[in-house]
């Protein structure tokens, strides 16, 4: 909160000898609660290693030097290399601390040479050129500040890529506080001009150069640069009897606030510590129901409003929800269940055949933390189960989620079944595959009459919250239903767009034939099991914008987005990747194969490699209407068995999905969001990694051709997955099965056909 970017951690005490155990425990705790990187501060190599073993991010080790023939360097640098840490290197050798710029530069050069022996690059070295106090008046140290500033400049110029750090306040040790504030600030300014990267300072005691009176700045610079013999006496004389300027306080969000206001701020600013004591304080003035309805729920509404206005990103919303859950958990012991403390009951489910529930989980989190009782039925839930639960609990609304076009058809089916049973629960629907027009169409039954309960589309969890809050409010319910019905009727009566001319079946596009078909390294299938593909090989192929914006919900733009990625989400990603590697949460597996094939109109005929006349599968690809008339089959030769096609199914396993589900159930919403998103994008990265492997095996040095997956714009028929499974048998080989709606389990899996045609492009069927 004071503005520090690195936290130095030291647990050494003469009174105890368990420093390594203490460091290990503290590093684990800090990894869970502090975003800033840690500087592990110890003189003992085993203590440093204890921290490096458990900390998932990248540490800075403090420190090494060349005294005692480099004994400490050779104990610590192997650990730095093994765990990928950075390290502070003091400009100290057998002769002691370097006092001149020449000696500082010399020791830095020697240290760089030793580090290279262990494979440690310059970018992992942080040199501390050291400085001495100017307060003694001793001739030995009068020039030390100048030497330090020049030392910083020399170290960085002679060793490109290294960093520098400095304990700035050492320069003023022994002076009065007001003199120290000015001298430290002036010295820091000139050290930064020389190239200082990391400054050890108390931010509230540092003043910007323009804020320092010119007289005081000149006095300090005379001393720093040793411009006159009486510089020290003049500085001391000027500040004699002066009081230090009022220190700039760390921003206190809670100063002068009541417990109720502090609760609101802690939820908004994602701070859980002490929330229970604040609840207890508020209960001395308000009833438990009032604390819930007048304090907690308005705080979450404020969070939602700020999210809607673009002031908060999704991970911050989930952190607020975690604080809210902790507050409600404490408050529940005081609530009389007969007081009707729930705002309403909502049954939520991901529809039958759909294995994707991250969106539904978010809806559950937002609704439950805004006062609703939520019955989460999970994913792949049959309509009958949803209806029975709604009847059992007396639901105020039913919430349905679906990711794909094929599974979203379950939503109108649920509405039809509700009407058939003479039920009228309002139905709120959402998901990536549907839109508001879909919701309007789902409003009507097979006989053309509107569904009595109403069907309401919500583009996200917060719109869903608004809808449900209106539905449980007697003053707003009928108005909302009438408005949505009127829009549904208007949409139904709107003129349809002119139909596109159908594609000519079997009519090939202008795609040129491939004259020379590449030879595969083998025919049939092969399995690549766990351990054969290092996770770290996949990370460079992750689509970072897709991960941060789509999966993690970082809805920022421009400089704000770049800064958030650099300062927060990039480091979070690196830490999570390290945890995945250390704990085996993501395990890459692949099954793939090469088959002889040929095109037959819109179809691709895949043959048995050993009996070419025997057809293993016939894929029927849709043809694009319009001038281009594209179809995937056009990228293959027409003579029977004259071409080659590859198929692949990849997965990173189910461990991450299960762990994310458990975290979500435990209220650790942010951790669940991050891990689920990384698992999904790692599967995509693995698909690209293996696509490149296939292209190399086919003899192409550069990326060649394209891969297409069922369910996507160029190949929307998800049912064709069954043919891929017939060819590769992924369920037996790598543990990836298909649901009845042809979705993959585990969720973090992908399938694809891999084409070698150089002109292959991605296209949509409806232009």
Coordinates of C-alpha atoms in Angstrom, one line a residue, residues 177 181 204-205 244-249:
X177 CA 15.2 13.7 9.4
X181 CA 14.5 13.6 3.2
X204 CA 6.4 8.5 1.7
X205 CA 9.7 10.1 2.6
X244 CA 10.4 17.3 8.9
X245 CA 7.6 17.9 6.4
X246 CA 4.5 16.0 7.2
X247 CA 5.0 12.6 5.7
X248 CA 2.6 11.9 2.9
X249 CA 0.4 9.2 4.5

